[in-house]
Amino acid sequence: MNPRRLPVGERFRRFRDRLGAAGTTGAPSGAAPGAASAPGDGPPTAPGATGGSVGGAPTAPGADARTASGGRDGEGRGRRRRGRGGEELAVPPAEFRSYYGRPILKPPVWTWEIAAYLFTGGLAAGSSLLAAGAQLTGRPALRRAGRLTALAGVTASGVLLVMDLGRPERFHHMLRVAKPTSPMSVGTWILTAYGPAAGLAAVAEVAPLLPERGPLGLARRMLPPLGRAAGLAAAGIAPALGTYTAVLLSDTAVPSWHGAYPDLPLVFAGSALASGAGMGLIAVPPTQAGPARRLAVAGAGLELVGAHRVQTRLGLVAEPYRIGRAGRLLRAGRALTVVGVAGALLGARSRVVSAFSGAALLAASVATRFGIFHAGVASARDPRYTVLPQRERLQRRADEQDR
Amino acid sequence: MANADVIVIQGSNMAEAHPVGFQWVMEAKRRGAKVFHVDPRFTRTSALADEYLPIRAGTDIALLGGVVNYILSNELDFREYVLAYTNAATIVSDDFVDAEDADGIFSGFDPETGSYVQTSWQYAGQEASSGSGHTAAERETAAGLRHESHGAPVAGAVERDETLQHPRCVYQILKRHFARYTPEMVERVCGVSREKFLELARAWAENSGRERTGCLIYSVGWTQHSVGVQYIRTGAIIQLLLGNVGRPGGGVLALRGHASIQGSTDIPTLFNLLPGYLPMPQHDAHPTFDAWVESIRHPGQKGFWGNARAFAASLLKAYWGDAATPDNDFCYGYLPRLTGDHGTYQQVLDMIDGKIKGYFLLGQNPAVGSAHGRAQRLGMANLDWLVVRDLFMIESATFWQNGPEVATGEIVPQECRTEVFFLPAASHVEKDGTFTQTQRLLQWREKAVDPPGDARSELWFFYHLGRKLREKLAGSPLPRDRALLDLAWDYPTHGPHAEPDAEAVLREINGYDTTTGRPLAGFAEARDDGSTAVGCWIYSGVYADGVNQAARRRPGHEQDWVAAEWGWAWPANRRTLYNRASADPQGRPWSERKRYVWWDAEAGRWTGHDVPDFEVTKPPSYRPPAGATGPAAIAGDDPFVMQADGKGWLYAPSGVLDGPLPTHYEPVESPVRNPLYGQQANPTRKMYAHPINATNPSPPQEHSQVFPYVFTVSRLTEHHTAGGMSRTVAPLAELQPEMFVEVSPELALLVGLNHLGWAHLISSRAVIEARVLVTDRVAPLLVEGRVIHQLWLPYHFGFEGLVTGDSANDLFGITLDPNVLIQESKIGTCDVRPGRRPTGPALRELVSDYRVRAGVVSGGNPPAVTPGVPIESTGSTGDGEGNR
Amino acid sequence: MVDPESRSGSPVAFDPATAAGWVDAPPRMGFFTDTSVCIGCKACEVACKEWNGVPSSGLDLLGMSYDNTGALTANSWRHVAFVEQPRPSGDDDSPGGGSAVASSSGAPVEFLGMPGAAPPGRTGSAHGRSDFRWLMMSDVCKHCTRAGCLDVCPTGALFRTEFGTVVVQEDICNGCGYCVSACPYGVIDRRAGDGRAWKCTLCYDRIGVGMTPACAQACPTESIQYGPLDELRDRAAARVATLHERGVPEARLYGHDPSDGVGGDGAFFLLLDEPEVYGLPPDPQVPTRDLPRMWRRAGVAALAMAAGAVVAFLGGRR
Ligand SMILES: Nc1nc2c(c(=O)[nH]1)N[C@H]1C(S)=C(S)[C@@H](COP(=O)(O)OP(=O)(O)OC[C@H]3O[C@@H](n4cnc5c(=O)[nH]c(N)nc54)[C@H](O)[C@@H]3O)O[C@H]1N2
Ligand SMILES: Nc1nc2c(c(=O)[nH]1)N[C@H]1C(S)=C(S)[C@@H](COP(=O)(O)OP(=O)(O)OC[C@H]3O[C@@H](n4cnc5c(=O)[nH]c(N)nc54)[C@H](O)[C@@H]3O)O[C@H]1N2
Ligand code: SF4
Ligand code: SF4
Ligand code: SF4
Ligand code: SF4
Ligand code: SF4
Ligand SMILES: [Mo]
């Protein structure tokens, strides 16, 4: 063997394994999906499963992922059909062709940091609103919890965002321009405005701990009013912070994100509120947590309505929200939300139950964010979600012209 | 080519191997030409062609013969052209017996030497005087190569029947010979459907004639067969019948390979030729300068070869300068002589036998690129020394260390006796010089960058090697050293490494007057009295007026479409050979559309777009006086001036060693019994009975089913030849990163191969493995009611470089075409099995196993004449004098 | 439909360079890639790598016909696609030719060949499978009139040149990856290890000094034609007409139409089959086309969020 020889790439191995898996069942990715229905327990044979791992974890949408979602998903919609052996096809198979089943789009290069950021940003936004409300209605414990959570959330957000950059040391290049066509640029400026405000508000909470004299004494006196102003400012920005991320995702070519643009902001707004509320439920005694409970209900309501619309009103590109890893996460999120809200309402007297339901709401928000994130990634990886809706659109246009 | 109305590409994968030249096919297509591609597999050329015909490899003569038959039986030939410009009307000897009448062997076969005595093939009345005779020696020396610049000799006047009715006129012989090559037969032999075949034949004939022309393109898909030369002859016959030679948009285009492979046959790197296709003298036949020259010149004969003496003398003058004088026969005695076959395959076998001690390997990678890779490597492993000059550390320099024989234990690096000297070479961008391309165009290229490190040009290497040798031998009293010491070895040098001046060499190639030093204007100025020195007579004119004509680069849009001022074409900057044929016998263009070169009666000269390939002032009406010889014997309406009778040869009375007419033979290894003749394969093919060589059995031999599949080997755009220049280069290597074999889905199913899985292929020489690509581009063919599966392999892989793989050439044995000694490396038989091949000694065991099963004997060859086939001896002049 | 960039009236007149603020911009330059004459030689891929110093894409035998590049990536700015297919229609007298026949007959077929090609026939046939097409197409960044990548780039690393092309400034890009998701063609890509986004620059350094881009220069059959976009569009229309005349009804242009979802491509194509067969989206749209509506929906959601908070605090007194 030649020592200079480079190792055969991972890409090749995966491709071969996929073919091996497709093997005798005859699943040319480009052929009619009817032929692509692999036995239920097979490794992923999904078209476009270039990211599929060898071990059999269904990381990509397609036949296998669909199978995995079947059975556990109680909400069989009218469109679903039950196939042989309990196998379910999420949507009626449609003819489509592709280039060796390869994705047309580049799947987002973003990794878990961005999904986590969706959560931390939302948490910060929800917390700031909670804190401001508490501030205005005189609930210091709730205010403190909100402000501190907001700072933690926004700090984590910053770290996550920088971590996800290909060139983290260049994060400040974001500040070169302000571009309304770039939600990320808008978000950068939102964060730039929000961060210091939330920070100041949180720092103000430490004022009582400062010495009374000297320069720090001055700070001790100055901080509470500044904190109040900053807290209100942060709350003023918070709704933008909580919802712009929906635009961030929607303003892409990723089919399931882009298609969801009318409803995604609702989900994110709701999720932000619910997570903020969840934090409140954990942090303060049940007696002071009334607004948090109501916030949880409001947030959960928005989130559930939004998510329902996302999962049902988008036609084919809704499918990734229902199947595979994303489907599981979103179902978990929904369940946790319901549990959280129920706990918040029913366990209003118990600190433990309250805290538990708060945690459930936080977990729900995490699950929802990751679910939405993964649904998008999955939709970009499978050329079906790119080709079929666009074909339909072309057909519609052609029909309109005919008329 | 852009002017063609139909283009037939057969035996070439032009789009992949000649992508730049292929632009002209695309241009012709844009202008409305129809493009056909005939190939065993669907390639990138087929993808761009209008029609694709899948053909069983090795059966092209049957298909082309079918076209000849179609033309003749429907009288679709361009009759005026055929009558005037070809030998169709010439009467052939009574003694001639066609292979059609003798089960596949022509008259005159000598079973002793396995070659023909050509006497009976001659034109009527010339049986004895033709100068032809026993051709065994010609075969040993690949004599066919000489005809690159001129045809074989013909004596005196010939009998003709202008009505073409005489039963022994060439036209009628041709008609009879190909009568059985019907569409049905084409289908049976080639696996090409009748309809497809007829479509091709029809389009070819319809797009030829007065107003239209068709162009035929081939390359090594035709040449690398044991009947390769006859493939090309068949194509040429069609083109002559259709009037497609010497005319714009016509021709038989050989696409040459390596960047300057044309140049390296013109100024040859071949054992049997001297520059300008002067044959190397043979030890016994050419003891004197005169004997040698006369054998080239054929005194008393017609045509331009009559000046051979001047070319030969001028060449020797260029070699030995002042030492070469008419009195000492221009040092003819210094010229090395041939004693037989010194071809590359004979040499490899000699290396194995320990007859060759040292070897220079320059710009070649036989460990991968030559047939029977194992023989190549074992041969080199048995040398005392080996000098490899190359751009990269190639397999031929590291075989003793990394070759597959190390794994099988056949070569032990610690014990391998060969001392390898690797000398880095400068690449083409690192030195000045010319390339001679497919169109015979010399193009000067300037050095772009300095060679890195110790890399030096070939010119530098040989000049200084010669200089050093001469220094060491200076004062030697030994006569044998005179040849070296008397050489004119004096070139201006420049630069820190004393690089010889390439233009000075070009000037010497062009030739100059030895007294004044004036560069010659053309080869007509060459003299046999020592007053001129010419390095290569056909290149004479490339340095006319002291100007490097090859360096001309006037852009195409600043001149007419012939672009005569781009580079320089031999001979005499002529772009289309035999272009006199673009005018009718009276010298008028055949048609306005195809106007090219014509007779300007007013000016009294030939004129046109190109340099006329005719004596400029010889009028169409010129008739040679009785007894004329040399150029004067060519009539004013004989366009084929380098042919001894001025005609295009439909029938070759001599010059081609395996028959005056092409005849379908099966490849040496074939799963199919020859459907046309009892004779299975070319009876005159060159075989080597050496223990390392082995041939898989073919019908009617027993056990041919042990190797049931046909494999064919060729190129990919992404790699270059033996891979030394592409597998080492990352942007190329990644485009085709692994050795693979293409199989049809049917075969995959049959054998159990999986796409991208492994398969190994077994022949009686070797086992190689490759990844499987299952593709519809290779289709099984129905031949004689049997399904024939063909596999395809690229031959670019070896064990060095960024990407590696087994070499397809390991599968081949050694069998050669008799005319030019080219190996049959396009086709062989094999077995294929799923999975990887065994390694180590088990690998040889697997081969032995197969050999036992197939009854293969080392060094044994199938009989030249298939048992049961009668041999027609024309007795009478059995051992004519001729060339021997 | 509201269009964020349509400041200049009719879409046909829209000149992205002028819109981007270039004064006296030269004519918009681009590519017309005529896949009907592409011979799949990959000279364009190699020339691009050599000229631009693009790193290796890896040594993977992909088994996708002769395509071992796979896709446009940060390390392959040209990508030649190879599609093997039986002819869509025509004189199919070949027993082995009908792959469609085999699958529609309902018989269980074992698929062994190129993924993406349908299972081929089983019988060896003298008629061969010559009614077969091998499509080749050299893909590249489309240099969209309304470029998603450029619109969303938060650093300004992506910019519109005076030639109307879209180029990444490697010294600015911080690898946020937004452009990757915003390209409706899946072109631009982040390079592993390097972290920045890379794609075809339309040889900004070459065209700036009047040279032809390296890939077009290397293309032996003029499959890649470079020039002023207007001129190319005329040429392309003529070529399609010729092909239709010569019995190639499947020839069609892709990306030439300034009224399409991205305002027309600066690099457009002549294709012989549907775009998705070559891995192209059939009806791409720039994501920012819907951006105003997105902001509006986000605004509504933000209000809902604020309202939720207000309600939460005013809705009870516990
Ligand atoms: N990219 C690239 N270009 C090259 C080279 C390279 O290595 N790479 N090499 C150069 C050299 S040295 C040469 S000589 C030329 C060679 O140029 P080509 O001859 O065009 O190339 P090949 O691929 O060897 O073979 C041509 C075709 O012959 C077909 N073939 C095989 N057997 C038969 C047969 O019996 N009948 C018919 N009709 N066809 C047959 C093969 O399927 C193949 O498609 O290319 C030159 N150009
Ligand atoms: N089965 C099969 N076998 C074949 C063929 C086939 O079609 N089928 N084709 C045959 C044909 S047509 C050919 S031409 C041969 C080619 O076979 P080879 O000539 O043996 O192979 P190449 O790889 O071309 O070897 C050329 C070497 O020259 C080196 N080189 C390049 N430039 C220079 C230079 O300026 N100076 C020096 N000293 N070295 C230089 C390169 O690095 C390279 O290693 O293969 C033949 N073998
Ligand atoms: S590699 Fe050189 S010789 Fe071959 S086609 Fe390209 S330009 Fe011509
Ligand atoms: S094709 Fe993609 S990368 Fe290229 S300009 Fe358009 S949006 Fe940007
Ligand atoms: S990755 Fe670079 S080019 Fe792409 S959007 Fe981010 S900063 Fe701009
Ligand atoms: S224009 Fe330049 S950068 Fe773009 S693909 Fe062509 S060579 Fe590469
Ligand atoms: S260089 Fe031209 S012909 Fe070759 S693959 Fe690229 S586009 Fe096709
Ligand atoms: Mo060659």
mmCIF file of N, CA and C in Angstrom, chain B residues 10 40 47 113 162 189 270 312 314 333 354 359 415 620 653 691 741 772 785 795 819 848 867 879:
data_model
loop_
_atom_site.group_PDB
_atom_site.id
_atom_site.type_symbol
_atom_site.label_atom_id
_atom_site.label_comp_id
_atom_site.label_asym_id
_atom_site.label_seq_id
_atom_site.Cartn_x
_atom_site.Cartn_y
_atom_site.Cartn_z
ATOM 1 N N GLN B 10 -15.447 5.907 -34.623
ATOM 2 C CA GLN B 10 -15.467 4.488 -34.318
ATOM 3 C C GLN B 10 -14.074 4.090 -33.849
ATOM 4 N N PRO B 40 -18.063 -0.169 -28.049
ATOM 5 C CA PRO B 40 -18.619 -1.224 -27.199
ATOM 6 C C PRO B 40 -19.416 -0.693 -26.024
ATOM 7 N N ALA B 47 -22.748 10.169 -25.857
ATOM 8 C CA ALA B 47 -23.757 11.064 -25.282
ATOM 9 C C ALA B 47 -23.986 12.270 -26.171
ATOM 10 N N THR B 113 6.533 -19.667 -41.368
ATOM 11 C CA THR B 113 6.818 -18.386 -40.707
ATOM 12 C C THR B 113 5.533 -17.701 -40.260
ATOM 13 N N GLU B 162 -11.650 0.154 -67.409
ATOM 14 C CA GLU B 162 -12.380 1.343 -66.981
ATOM 15 C C GLU B 162 -13.877 1.078 -66.821
ATOM 16 N N VAL B 189 -22.479 -10.917 -36.183
ATOM 17 C CA VAL B 189 -21.088 -10.829 -35.730
ATOM 18 C C VAL B 189 -20.904 -9.734 -34.683
ATOM 19 N N LEU B 270 11.022 4.860 -32.248
ATOM 20 C CA LEU B 270 10.716 3.478 -32.586
ATOM 21 C C LEU B 270 11.978 2.775 -33.055
ATOM 22 N N ALA B 312 18.328 10.330 -47.326
ATOM 23 C CA ALA B 312 19.175 9.479 -46.497
ATOM 24 C C ALA B 312 20.561 10.109 -46.324
ATOM 25 N N SER B 314 21.377 13.212 -46.567
ATOM 26 C CA SER B 314 21.300 14.438 -45.769
ATOM 27 C C SER B 314 21.124 14.122 -44.283
ATOM 28 N N GLY B 333 28.265 3.177 -42.342
ATOM 29 C CA GLY B 333 28.749 2.072 -41.511
ATOM 30 C C GLY B 333 28.536 2.288 -40.025
ATOM 31 N N GLY B 354 17.402 -12.422 -19.269
ATOM 32 C CA GLY B 354 18.747 -11.959 -18.917
ATOM 33 C C GLY B 354 19.593 -11.543 -20.105
ATOM 34 N N TYR B 359 18.828 -0.430 -19.109
ATOM 35 C CA TYR B 359 17.663 0.094 -19.817
ATOM 36 C C TYR B 359 17.448 1.550 -19.446
ATOM 37 N N GLU B 415 16.607 -8.501 -2.466
ATOM 38 C CA GLU B 415 17.410 -9.290 -3.403
ATOM 39 C C GLU B 415 17.321 -8.811 -4.839
ATOM 40 N N PRO B 620 -3.542 19.215 -65.150
ATOM 41 C CA PRO B 620 -4.359 17.997 -65.046
ATOM 42 C C PRO B 620 -4.196 17.109 -66.271
ATOM 43 N N PRO B 653 -1.833 -4.467 -53.004
ATOM 44 C CA PRO B 653 -1.067 -5.618 -53.483
ATOM 45 C C PRO B 653 0.162 -5.893 -52.619
ATOM 46 N N PRO B 691 7.691 -18.473 -21.738
ATOM 47 C CA PRO B 691 6.994 -19.074 -20.597
ATOM 48 C C PRO B 691 6.116 -18.099 -19.807
ATOM 49 N N VAL B 741 -14.661 -1.112 -12.393
ATOM 50 C CA VAL B 741 -15.013 -1.874 -13.578
ATOM 51 C C VAL B 741 -16.482 -1.611 -13.866
ATOM 52 N N VAL B 772 -17.094 -1.943 -8.385
ATOM 53 C CA VAL B 772 -18.073 -2.213 -9.434
ATOM 54 C C VAL B 772 -18.941 -0.985 -9.683
ATOM 55 N N GLY B 785 -27.017 -15.585 -31.397
ATOM 56 C CA GLY B 785 -28.001 -16.151 -30.490
ATOM 57 C C GLY B 785 -27.510 -16.300 -29.063
ATOM 58 N N TYR B 795 -7.412 1.944 -17.725
ATOM 59 C CA TYR B 795 -6.084 1.364 -17.480
ATOM 60 C C TYR B 795 -5.159 2.309 -16.735
ATOM 61 N N ASN B 819 1.616 -5.879 -38.635
ATOM 62 C CA ASN B 819 2.126 -4.780 -39.448
ATOM 63 C C ASN B 819 2.969 -3.801 -38.669
ATOM 64 N N SER B 848 -3.138 -20.035 -11.229
ATOM 65 C CA SER B 848 -2.762 -21.393 -11.660
ATOM 66 C C SER B 848 -3.985 -22.271 -11.761
ATOM 67 N N PRO B 867 -7.032 -25.261 -36.911
ATOM 68 C CA PRO B 867 -7.022 -26.609 -37.473
ATOM 69 C C PRO B 867 -8.195 -26.814 -38.420
ATOM 70 N N ASP B 879 9.101 -18.552 -52.997
ATOM 71 C CA ASP B 879 10.071 -17.752 -52.237
ATOM 72 C C ASP B 879 10.664 -16.655 -53.115
#
